[in-house]
JSON list of C-alpha atoms in Angstrom, two decimals:
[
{"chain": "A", "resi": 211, "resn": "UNK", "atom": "CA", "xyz": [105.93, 84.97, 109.50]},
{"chain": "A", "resi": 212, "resn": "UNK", "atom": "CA", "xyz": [104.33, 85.31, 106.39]},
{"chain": "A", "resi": 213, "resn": "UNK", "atom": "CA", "xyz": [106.67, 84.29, 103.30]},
{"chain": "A", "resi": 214, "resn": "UNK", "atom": "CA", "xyz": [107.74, 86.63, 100.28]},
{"chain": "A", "resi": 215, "resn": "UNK", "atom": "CA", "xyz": [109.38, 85.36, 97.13]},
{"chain": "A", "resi": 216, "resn": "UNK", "atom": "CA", "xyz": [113.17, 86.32, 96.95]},
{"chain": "A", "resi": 217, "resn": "UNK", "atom": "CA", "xyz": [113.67, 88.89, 94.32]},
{"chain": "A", "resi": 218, "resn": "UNK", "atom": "CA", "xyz": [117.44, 90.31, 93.01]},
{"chain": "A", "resi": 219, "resn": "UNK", "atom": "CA", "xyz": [117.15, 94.21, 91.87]},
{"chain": "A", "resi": 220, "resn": "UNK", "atom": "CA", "xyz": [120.48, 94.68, 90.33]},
{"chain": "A", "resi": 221, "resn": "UNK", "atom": "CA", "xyz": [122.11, 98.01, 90.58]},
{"chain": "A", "resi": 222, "resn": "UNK", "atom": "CA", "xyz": [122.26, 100.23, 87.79]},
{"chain": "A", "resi": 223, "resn": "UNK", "atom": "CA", "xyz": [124.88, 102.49, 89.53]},
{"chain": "A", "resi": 224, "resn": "UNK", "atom": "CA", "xyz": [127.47, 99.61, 89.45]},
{"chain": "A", "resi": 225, "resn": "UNK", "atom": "CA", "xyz": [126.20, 99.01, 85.32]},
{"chain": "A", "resi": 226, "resn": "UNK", "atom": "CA", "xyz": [128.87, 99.50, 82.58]},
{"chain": "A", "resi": 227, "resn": "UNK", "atom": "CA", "xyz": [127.47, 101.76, 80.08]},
{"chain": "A", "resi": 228, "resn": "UNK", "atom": "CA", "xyz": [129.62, 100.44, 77.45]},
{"chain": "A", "resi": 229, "resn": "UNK", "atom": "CA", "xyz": [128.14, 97.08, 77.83]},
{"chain": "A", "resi": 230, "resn": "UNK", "atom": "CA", "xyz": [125.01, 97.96, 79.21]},
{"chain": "A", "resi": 231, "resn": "UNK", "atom": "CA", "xyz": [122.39, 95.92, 76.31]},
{"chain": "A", "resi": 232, "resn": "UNK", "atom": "CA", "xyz": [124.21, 92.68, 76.40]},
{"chain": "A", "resi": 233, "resn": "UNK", "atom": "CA", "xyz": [123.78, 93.05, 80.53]},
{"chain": "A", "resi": 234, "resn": "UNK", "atom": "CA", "xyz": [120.34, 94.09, 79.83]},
{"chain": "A", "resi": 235, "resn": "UNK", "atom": "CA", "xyz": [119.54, 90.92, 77.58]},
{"chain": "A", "resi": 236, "resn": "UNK", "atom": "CA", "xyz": [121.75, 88.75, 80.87]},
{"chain": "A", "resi": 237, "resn": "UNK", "atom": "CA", "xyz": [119.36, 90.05, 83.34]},
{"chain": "A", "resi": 238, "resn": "UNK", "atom": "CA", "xyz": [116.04, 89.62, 81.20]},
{"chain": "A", "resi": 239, "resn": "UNK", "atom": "CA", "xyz": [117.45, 86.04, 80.66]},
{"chain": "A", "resi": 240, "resn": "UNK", "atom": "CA", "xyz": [118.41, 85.39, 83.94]},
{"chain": "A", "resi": 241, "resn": "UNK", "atom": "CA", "xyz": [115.10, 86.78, 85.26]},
{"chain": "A", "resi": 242, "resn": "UNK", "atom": "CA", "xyz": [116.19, 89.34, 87.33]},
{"chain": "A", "resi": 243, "resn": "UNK", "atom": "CA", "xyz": [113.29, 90.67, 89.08]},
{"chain": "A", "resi": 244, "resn": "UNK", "atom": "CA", "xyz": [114.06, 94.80, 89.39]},
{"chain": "A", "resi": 245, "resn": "UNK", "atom": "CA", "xyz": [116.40, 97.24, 87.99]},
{"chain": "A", "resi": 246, "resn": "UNK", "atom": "CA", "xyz": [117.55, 99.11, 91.17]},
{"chain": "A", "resi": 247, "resn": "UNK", "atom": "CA", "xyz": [117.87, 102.91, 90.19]},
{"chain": "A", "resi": 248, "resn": "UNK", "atom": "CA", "xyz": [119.81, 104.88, 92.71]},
{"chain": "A", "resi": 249, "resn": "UNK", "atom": "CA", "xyz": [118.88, 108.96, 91.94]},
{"chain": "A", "resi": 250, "resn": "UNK", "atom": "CA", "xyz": [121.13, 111.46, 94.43]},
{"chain": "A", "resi": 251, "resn": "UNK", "atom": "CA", "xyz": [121.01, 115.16, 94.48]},
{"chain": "A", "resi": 252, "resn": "UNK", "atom": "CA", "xyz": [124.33, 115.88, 95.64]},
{"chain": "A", "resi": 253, "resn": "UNK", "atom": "CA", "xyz": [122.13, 117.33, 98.53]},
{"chain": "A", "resi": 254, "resn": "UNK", "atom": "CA", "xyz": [120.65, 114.50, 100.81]},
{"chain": "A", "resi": 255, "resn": "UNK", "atom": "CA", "xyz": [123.79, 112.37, 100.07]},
{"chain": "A", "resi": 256, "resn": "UNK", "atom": "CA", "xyz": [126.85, 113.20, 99.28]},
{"chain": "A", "resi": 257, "resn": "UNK", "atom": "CA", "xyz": [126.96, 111.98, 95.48]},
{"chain": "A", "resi": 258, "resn": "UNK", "atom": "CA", "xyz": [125.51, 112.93, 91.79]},
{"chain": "A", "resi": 259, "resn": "UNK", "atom": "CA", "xyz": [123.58, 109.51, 90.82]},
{"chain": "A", "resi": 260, "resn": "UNK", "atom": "CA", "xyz": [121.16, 108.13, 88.09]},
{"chain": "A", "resi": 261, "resn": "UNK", "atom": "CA", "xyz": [119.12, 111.04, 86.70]},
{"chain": "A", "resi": 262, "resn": "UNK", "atom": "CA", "xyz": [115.60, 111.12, 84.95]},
{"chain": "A", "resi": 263, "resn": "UNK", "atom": "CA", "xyz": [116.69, 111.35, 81.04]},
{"chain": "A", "resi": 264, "resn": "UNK", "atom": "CA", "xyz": [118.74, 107.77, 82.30]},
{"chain": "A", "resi": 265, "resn": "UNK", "atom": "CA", "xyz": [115.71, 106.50, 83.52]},
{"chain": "A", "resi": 266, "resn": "UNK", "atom": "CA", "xyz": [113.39, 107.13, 80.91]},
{"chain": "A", "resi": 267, "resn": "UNK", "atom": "CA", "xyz": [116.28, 105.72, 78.00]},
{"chain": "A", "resi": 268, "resn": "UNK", "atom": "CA", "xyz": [116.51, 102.56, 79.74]},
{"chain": "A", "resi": 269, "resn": "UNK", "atom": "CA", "xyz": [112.81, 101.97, 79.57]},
{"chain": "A", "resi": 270, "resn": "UNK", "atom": "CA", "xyz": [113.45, 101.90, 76.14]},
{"chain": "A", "resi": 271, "resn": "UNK", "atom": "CA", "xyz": [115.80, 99.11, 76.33]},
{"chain": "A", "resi": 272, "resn": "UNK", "atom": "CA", "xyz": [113.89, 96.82, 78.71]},
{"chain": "A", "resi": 273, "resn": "UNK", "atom": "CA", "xyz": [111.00, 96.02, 80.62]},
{"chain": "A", "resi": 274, "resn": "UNK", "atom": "CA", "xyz": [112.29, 95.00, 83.71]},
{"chain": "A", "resi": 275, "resn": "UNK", "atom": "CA", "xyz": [110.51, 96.77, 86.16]},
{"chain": "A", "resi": 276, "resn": "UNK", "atom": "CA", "xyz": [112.45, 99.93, 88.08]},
{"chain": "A", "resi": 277, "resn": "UNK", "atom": "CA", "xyz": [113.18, 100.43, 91.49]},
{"chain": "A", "resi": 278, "resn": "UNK", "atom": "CA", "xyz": [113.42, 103.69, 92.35]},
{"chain": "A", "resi": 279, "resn": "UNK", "atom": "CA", "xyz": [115.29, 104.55, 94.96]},
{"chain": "A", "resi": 280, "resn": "UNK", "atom": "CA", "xyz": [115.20, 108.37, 95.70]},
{"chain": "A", "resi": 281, "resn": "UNK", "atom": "CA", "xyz": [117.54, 110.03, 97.33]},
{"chain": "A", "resi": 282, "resn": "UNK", "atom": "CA", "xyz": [116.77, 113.23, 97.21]},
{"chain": "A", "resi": 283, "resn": "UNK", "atom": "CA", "xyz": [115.39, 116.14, 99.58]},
{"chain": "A", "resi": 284, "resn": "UNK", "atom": "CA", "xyz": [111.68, 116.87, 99.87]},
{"chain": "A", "resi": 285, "resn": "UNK", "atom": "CA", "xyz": [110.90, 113.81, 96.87]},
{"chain": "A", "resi": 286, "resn": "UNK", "atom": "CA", "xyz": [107.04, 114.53, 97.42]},
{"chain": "A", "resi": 287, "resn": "UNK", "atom": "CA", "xyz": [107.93, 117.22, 94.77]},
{"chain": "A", "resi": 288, "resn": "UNK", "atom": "CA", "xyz": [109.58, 115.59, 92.50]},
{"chain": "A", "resi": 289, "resn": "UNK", "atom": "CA", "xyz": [108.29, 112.55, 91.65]},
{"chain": "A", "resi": 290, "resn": "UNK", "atom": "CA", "xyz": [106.37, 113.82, 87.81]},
{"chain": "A", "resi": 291, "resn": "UNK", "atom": "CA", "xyz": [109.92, 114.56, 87.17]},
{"chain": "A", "resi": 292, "resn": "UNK", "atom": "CA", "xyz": [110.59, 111.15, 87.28]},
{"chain": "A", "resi": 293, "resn": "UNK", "atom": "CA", "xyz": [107.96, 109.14, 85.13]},
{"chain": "A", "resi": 294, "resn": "UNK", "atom": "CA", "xyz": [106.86, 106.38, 87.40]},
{"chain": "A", "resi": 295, "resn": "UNK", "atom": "CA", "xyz": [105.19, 103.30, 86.39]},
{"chain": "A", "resi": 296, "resn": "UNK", "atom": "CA", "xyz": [102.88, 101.47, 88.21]},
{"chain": "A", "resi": 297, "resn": "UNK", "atom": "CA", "xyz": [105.28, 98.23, 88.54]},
{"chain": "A", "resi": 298, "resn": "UNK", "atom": "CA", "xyz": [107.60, 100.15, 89.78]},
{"chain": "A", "resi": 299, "resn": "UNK", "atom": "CA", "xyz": [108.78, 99.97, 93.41]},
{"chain": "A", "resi": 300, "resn": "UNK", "atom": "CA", "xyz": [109.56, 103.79, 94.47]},
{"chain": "A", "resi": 301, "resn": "UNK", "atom": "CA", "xyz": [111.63, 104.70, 97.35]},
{"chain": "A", "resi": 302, "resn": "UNK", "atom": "CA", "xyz": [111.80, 107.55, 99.66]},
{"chain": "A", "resi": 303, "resn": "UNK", "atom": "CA", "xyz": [113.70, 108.22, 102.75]},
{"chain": "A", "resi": 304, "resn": "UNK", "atom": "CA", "xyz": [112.25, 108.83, 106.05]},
{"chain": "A", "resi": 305, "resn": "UNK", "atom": "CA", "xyz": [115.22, 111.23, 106.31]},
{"chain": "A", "resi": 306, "resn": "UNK", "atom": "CA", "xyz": [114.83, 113.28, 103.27]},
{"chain": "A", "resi": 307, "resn": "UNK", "atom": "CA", "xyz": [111.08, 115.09, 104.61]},
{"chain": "A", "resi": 308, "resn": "UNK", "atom": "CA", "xyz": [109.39, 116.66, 107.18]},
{"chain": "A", "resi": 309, "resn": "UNK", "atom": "CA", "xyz": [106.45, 115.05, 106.09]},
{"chain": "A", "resi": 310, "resn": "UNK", "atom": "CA", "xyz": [106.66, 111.26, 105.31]},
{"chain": "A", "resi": 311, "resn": "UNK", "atom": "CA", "xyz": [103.37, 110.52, 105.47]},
{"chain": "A", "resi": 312, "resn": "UNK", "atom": "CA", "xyz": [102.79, 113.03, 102.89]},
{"chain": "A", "resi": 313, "resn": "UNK", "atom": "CA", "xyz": [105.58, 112.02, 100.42]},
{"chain": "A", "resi": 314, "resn": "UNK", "atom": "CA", "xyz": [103.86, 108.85, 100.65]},
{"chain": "A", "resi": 315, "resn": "UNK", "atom": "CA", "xyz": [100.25, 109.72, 100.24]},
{"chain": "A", "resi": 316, "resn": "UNK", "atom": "CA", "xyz": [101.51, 111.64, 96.87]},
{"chain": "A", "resi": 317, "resn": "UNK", "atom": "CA", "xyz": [102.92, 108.54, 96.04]},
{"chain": "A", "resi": 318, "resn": "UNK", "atom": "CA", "xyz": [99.38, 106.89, 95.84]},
{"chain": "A", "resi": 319, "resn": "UNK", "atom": "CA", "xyz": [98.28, 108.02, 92.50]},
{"chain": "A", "resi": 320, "resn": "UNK", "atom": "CA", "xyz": [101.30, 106.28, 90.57]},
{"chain": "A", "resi": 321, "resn": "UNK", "atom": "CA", "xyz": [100.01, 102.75, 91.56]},
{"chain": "A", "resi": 322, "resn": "UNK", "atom": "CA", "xyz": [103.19, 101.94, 92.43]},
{"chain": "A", "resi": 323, "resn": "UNK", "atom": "CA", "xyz": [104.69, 100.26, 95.52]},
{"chain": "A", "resi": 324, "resn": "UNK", "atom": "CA", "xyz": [105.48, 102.40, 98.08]},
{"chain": "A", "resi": 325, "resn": "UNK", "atom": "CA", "xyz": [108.22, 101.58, 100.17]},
{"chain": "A", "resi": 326, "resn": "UNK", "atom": "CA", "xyz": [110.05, 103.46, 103.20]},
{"chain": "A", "resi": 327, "resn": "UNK", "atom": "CA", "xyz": [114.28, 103.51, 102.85]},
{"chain": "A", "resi": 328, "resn": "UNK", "atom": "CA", "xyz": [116.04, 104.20, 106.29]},
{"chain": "A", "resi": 329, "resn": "UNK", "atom": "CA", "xyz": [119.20, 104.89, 106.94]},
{"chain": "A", "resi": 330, "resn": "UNK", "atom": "CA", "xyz": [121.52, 102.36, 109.47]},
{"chain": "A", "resi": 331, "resn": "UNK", "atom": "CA", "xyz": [121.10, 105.36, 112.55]},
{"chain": "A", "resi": 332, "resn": "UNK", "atom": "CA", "xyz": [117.69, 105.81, 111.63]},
{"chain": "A", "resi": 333, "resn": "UNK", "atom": "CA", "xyz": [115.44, 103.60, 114.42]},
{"chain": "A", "resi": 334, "resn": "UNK", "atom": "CA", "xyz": [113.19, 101.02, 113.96]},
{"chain": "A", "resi": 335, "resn": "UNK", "atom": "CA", "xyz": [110.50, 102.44, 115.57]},
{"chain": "A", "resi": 336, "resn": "UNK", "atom": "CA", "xyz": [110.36, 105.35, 112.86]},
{"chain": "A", "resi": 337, "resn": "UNK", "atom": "CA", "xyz": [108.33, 102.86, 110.96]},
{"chain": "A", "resi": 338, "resn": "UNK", "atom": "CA", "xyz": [105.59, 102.49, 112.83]},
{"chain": "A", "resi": 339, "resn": "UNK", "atom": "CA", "xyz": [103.39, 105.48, 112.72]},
{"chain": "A", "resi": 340, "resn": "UNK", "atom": "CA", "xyz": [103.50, 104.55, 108.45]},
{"chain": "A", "resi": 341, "resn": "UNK", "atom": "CA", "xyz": [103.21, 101.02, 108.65]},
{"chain": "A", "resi": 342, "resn": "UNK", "atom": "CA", "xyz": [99.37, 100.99, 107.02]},
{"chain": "A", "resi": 343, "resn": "UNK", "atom": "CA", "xyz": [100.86, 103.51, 103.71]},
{"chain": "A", "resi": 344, "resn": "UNK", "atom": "CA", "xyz": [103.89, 101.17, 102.50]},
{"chain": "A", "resi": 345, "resn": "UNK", "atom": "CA", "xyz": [104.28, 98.26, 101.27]},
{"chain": "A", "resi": 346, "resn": "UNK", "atom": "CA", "xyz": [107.77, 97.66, 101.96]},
{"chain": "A", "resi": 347, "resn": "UNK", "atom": "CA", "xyz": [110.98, 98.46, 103.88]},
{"chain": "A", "resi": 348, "resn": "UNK", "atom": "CA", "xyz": [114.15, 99.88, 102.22]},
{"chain": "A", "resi": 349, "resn": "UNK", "atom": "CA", "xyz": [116.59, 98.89, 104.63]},
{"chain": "A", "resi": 350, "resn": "UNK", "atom": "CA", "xyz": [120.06, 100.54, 103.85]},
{"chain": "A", "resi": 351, "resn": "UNK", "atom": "CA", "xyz": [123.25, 98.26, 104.98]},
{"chain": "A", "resi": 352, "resn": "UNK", "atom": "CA", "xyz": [125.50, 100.88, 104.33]},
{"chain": "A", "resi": 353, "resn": "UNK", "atom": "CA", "xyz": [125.15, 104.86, 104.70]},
{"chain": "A", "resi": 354, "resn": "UNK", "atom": "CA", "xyz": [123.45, 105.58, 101.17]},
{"chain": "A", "resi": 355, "resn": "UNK", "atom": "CA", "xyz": [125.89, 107.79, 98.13]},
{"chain": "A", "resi": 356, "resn": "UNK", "atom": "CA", "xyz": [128.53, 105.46, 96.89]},
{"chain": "A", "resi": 357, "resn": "UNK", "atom": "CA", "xyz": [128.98, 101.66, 95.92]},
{"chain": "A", "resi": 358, "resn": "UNK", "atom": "CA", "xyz": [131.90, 99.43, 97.45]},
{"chain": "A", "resi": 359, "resn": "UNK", "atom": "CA", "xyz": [131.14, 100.12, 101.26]},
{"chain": "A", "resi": 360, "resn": "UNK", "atom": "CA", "xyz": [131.46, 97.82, 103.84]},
{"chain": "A", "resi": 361, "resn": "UNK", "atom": "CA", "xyz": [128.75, 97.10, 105.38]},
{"chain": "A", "resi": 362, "resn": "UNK", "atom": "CA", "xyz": [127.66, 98.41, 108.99]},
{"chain": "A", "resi": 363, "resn": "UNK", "atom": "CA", "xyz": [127.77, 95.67, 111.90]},
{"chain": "A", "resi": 364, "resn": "UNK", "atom": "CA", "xyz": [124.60, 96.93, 113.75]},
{"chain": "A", "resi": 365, "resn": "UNK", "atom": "CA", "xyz": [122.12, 96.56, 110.76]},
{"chain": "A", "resi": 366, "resn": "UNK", "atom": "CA", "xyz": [121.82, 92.46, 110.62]},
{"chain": "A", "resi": 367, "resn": "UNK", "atom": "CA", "xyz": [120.24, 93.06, 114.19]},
{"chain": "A", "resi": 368, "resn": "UNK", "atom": "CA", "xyz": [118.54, 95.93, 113.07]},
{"chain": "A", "resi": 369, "resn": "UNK", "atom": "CA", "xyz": [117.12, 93.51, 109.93]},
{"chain": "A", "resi": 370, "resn": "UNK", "atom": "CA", "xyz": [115.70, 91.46, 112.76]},
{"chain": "A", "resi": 371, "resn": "UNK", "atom": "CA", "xyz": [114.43, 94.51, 114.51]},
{"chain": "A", "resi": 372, "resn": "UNK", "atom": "CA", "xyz": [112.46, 94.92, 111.13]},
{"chain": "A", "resi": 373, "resn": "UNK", "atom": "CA", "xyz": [111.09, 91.52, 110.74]},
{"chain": "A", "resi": 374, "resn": "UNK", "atom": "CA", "xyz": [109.98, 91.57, 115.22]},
{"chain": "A", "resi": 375, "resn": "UNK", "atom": "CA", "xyz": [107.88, 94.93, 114.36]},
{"chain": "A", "resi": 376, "resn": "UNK", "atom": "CA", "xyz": [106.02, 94.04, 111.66]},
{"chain": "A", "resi": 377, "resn": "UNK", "atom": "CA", "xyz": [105.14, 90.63, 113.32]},
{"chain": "A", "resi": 378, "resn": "UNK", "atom": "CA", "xyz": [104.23, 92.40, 116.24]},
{"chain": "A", "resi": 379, "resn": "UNK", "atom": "CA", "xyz": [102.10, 95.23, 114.29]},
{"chain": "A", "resi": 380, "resn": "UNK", "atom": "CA", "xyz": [100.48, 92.49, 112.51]},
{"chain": "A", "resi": 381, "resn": "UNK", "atom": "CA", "xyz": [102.02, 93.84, 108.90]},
{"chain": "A", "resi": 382, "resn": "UNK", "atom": "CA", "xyz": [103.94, 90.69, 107.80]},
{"chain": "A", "resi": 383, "resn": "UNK", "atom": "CA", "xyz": [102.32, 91.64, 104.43]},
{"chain": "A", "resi": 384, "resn": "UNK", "atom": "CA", "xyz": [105.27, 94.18, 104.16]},
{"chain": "A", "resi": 385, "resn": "UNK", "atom": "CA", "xyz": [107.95, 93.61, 102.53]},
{"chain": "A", "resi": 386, "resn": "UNK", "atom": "CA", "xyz": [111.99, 94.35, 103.76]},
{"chain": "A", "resi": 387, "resn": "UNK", "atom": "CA", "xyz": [114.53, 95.21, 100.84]},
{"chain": "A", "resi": 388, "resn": "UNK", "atom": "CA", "xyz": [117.95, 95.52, 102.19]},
{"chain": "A", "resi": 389, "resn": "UNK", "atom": "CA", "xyz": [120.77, 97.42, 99.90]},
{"chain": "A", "resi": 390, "resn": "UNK", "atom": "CA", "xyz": [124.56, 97.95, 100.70]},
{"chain": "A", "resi": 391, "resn": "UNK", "atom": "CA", "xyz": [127.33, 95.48, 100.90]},
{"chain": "A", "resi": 392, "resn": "UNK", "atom": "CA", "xyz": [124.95, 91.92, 99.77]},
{"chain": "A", "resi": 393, "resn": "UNK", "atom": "CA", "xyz": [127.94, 89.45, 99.22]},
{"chain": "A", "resi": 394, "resn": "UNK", "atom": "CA", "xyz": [126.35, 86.01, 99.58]},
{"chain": "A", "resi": 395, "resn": "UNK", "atom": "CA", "xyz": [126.91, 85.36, 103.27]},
{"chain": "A", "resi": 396, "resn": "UNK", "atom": "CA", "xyz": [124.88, 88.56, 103.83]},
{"chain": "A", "resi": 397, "resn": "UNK", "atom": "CA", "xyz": [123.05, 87.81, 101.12]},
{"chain": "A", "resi": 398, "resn": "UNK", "atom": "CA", "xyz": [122.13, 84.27, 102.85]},
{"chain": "A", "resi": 399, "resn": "UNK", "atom": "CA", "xyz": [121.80, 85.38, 106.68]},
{"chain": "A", "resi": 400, "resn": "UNK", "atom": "CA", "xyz": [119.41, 88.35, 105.49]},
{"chain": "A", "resi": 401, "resn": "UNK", "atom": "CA", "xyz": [117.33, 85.84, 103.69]},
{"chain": "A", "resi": 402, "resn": "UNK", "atom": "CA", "xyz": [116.79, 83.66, 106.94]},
{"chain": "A", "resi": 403, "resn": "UNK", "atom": "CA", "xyz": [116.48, 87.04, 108.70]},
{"chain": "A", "resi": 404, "resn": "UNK", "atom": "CA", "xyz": [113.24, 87.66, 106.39]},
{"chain": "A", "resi": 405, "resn": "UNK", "atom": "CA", "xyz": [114.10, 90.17, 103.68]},
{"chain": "A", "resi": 406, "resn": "UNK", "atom": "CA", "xyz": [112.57, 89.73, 100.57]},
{"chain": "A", "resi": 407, "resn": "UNK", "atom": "CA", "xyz": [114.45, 91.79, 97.74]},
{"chain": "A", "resi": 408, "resn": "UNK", "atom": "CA", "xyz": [117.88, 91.58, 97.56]},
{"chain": "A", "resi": 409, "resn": "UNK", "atom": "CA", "xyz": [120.20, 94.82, 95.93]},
{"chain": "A", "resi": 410, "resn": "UNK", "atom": "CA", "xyz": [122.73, 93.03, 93.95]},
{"chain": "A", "resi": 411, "resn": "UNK", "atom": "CA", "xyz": [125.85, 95.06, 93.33]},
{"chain": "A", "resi": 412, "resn": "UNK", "atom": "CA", "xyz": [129.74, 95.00, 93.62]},
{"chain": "A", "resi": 413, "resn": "UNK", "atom": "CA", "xyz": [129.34, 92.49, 96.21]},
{"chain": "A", "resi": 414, "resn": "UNK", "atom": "CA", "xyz": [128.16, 89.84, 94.42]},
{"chain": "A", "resi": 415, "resn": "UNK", "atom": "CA", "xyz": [126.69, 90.89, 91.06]},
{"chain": "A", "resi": 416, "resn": "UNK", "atom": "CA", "xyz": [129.16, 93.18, 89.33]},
{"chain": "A", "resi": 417, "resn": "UNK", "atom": "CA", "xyz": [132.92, 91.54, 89.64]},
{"chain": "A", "resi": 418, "resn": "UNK", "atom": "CA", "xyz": [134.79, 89.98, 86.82]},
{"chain": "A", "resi": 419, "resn": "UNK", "atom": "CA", "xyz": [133.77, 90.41, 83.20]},
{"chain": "A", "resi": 420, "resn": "UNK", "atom": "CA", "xyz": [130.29, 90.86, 82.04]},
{"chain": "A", "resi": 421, "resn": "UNK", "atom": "CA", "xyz": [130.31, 87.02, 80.84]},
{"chain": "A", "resi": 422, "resn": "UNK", "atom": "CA", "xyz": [130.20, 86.06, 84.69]},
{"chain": "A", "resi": 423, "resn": "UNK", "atom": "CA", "xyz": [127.53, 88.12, 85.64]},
{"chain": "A", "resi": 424, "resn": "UNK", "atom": "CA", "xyz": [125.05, 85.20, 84.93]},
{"chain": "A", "resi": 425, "resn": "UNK", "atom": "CA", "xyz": [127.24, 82.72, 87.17]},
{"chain": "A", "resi": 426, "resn": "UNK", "atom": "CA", "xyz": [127.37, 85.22, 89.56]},
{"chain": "A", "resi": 427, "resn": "UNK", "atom": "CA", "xyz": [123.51, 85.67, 89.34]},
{"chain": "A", "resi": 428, "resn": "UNK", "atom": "CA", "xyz": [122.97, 81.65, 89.83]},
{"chain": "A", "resi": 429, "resn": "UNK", "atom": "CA", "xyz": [124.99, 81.93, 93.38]},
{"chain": "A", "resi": 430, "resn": "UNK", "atom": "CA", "xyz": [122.62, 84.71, 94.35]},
{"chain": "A", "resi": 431, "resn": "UNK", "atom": "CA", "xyz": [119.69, 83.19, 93.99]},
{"chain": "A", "resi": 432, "resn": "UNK", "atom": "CA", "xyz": [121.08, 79.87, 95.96]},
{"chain": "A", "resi": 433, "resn": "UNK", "atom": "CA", "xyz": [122.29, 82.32, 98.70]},
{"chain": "A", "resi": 434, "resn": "UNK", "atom": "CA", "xyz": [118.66, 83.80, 99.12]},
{"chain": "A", "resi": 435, "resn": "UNK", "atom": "CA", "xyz": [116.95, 80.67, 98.71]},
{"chain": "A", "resi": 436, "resn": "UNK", "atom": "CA", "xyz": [118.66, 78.32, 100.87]}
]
């Protein structure tokens, strides 16, 4: 199996805004690899989240790359509204369209990475037809709208599901992001799983005060590189 660096992209959602330049100037210092942007409609999920005028202010602030993770119906239309960057990771739901493979293809011009987000009762075998348009899996732990969840049982064998059907399909250039619920010990059997980038939230990144938020950062990285 071909190997991917380990990455952490924090989540914005679980950001104070009070605080949110001297956690900035942590992460930049810390070298936190993505800022993990979760935008809801209040129509695919059940939850208001992260909207475009947030997105385009913190670009002001930083230049951590973003990663966009849209969860929104039909997203094919939407994404001018959204200001994408080409090292940006951007990702849509095979849920959210009738036409994935579309949503993807409009993707293209951005020259960012495309990858695919599925749900945990989504199957596996939904990737395959898209496999040669992506460049990574967005593997959701938990069912996507709100932080704290626990996460669901089934998708650390659905993980290795993941990792079995790109080896099979030859596409171990692709990369698996997995999001909901990454305490360490997920953090750490996800790693050996295979997956790549890591969403850091109130499971491991965001408890206590802001000054432990580069301890807490330290353990992560040990977790996913052990």
């Amino acid at each position: 199996m071909q190997s991917h660096k380990k990455e952490i992209s924090a989540s914005m959602m679980c950001s104070d805004l009070i605080n949110l330049k001297e956690t900035l100037k942590i992460f930049e210092d810390e070298g936190v690899e993505h800022l993990h942007i979760d935008v809801m409609d209040g129509t695919f999920v059940p939850n208001f989240g992260l909207g475009v005028d947030y997105i385009r202010s913190l670009r002001e602030l930083t230049d951590i790359p973003m990663d966009l993770h849209l969860m929104v119906k039909d997203p094919e239309y939407k994404f001018q509204w959204v200001g994408i960057k080409e090292n940006d990771i951007v990702s849509v739901h095979y849920e959210s369209t009738f036409q994935v493979q579309r949503a993807l293809d409009f993707l293209e011009p951005f020259g960012c990475k495309r990858f695919l987000a599925i749900n945990p009762a989504t199957p596996v075998y939904s990737l395959e037809e898209v496999l040669d348009y992506i460049d990574g899996i967005h593997l959701l732990m938990v069912n996507p709208g709100f932080a704290g969840q626990n996460i669901v049982p089934s998708t650390i064998k659905k993980a290795e599901k993941v990792m079995q059907l790109l080896k099979e399909k030859n596409h171990e250039d692709v990369i698996m992001e997995v999001d909901g619920n990454i305490t360490l010990e997920h953090a750490e059997i996800l790693s050996k799983i295979g997956a790549s980038i890591f969403v850091a939230g109130t499971s491991c990144l965001f408890t206590g005060d802001i000054k432990d938020y580069a301890q807490n950062l330290e353990k992560l990285r040990k977790a996913i590189n052990k």
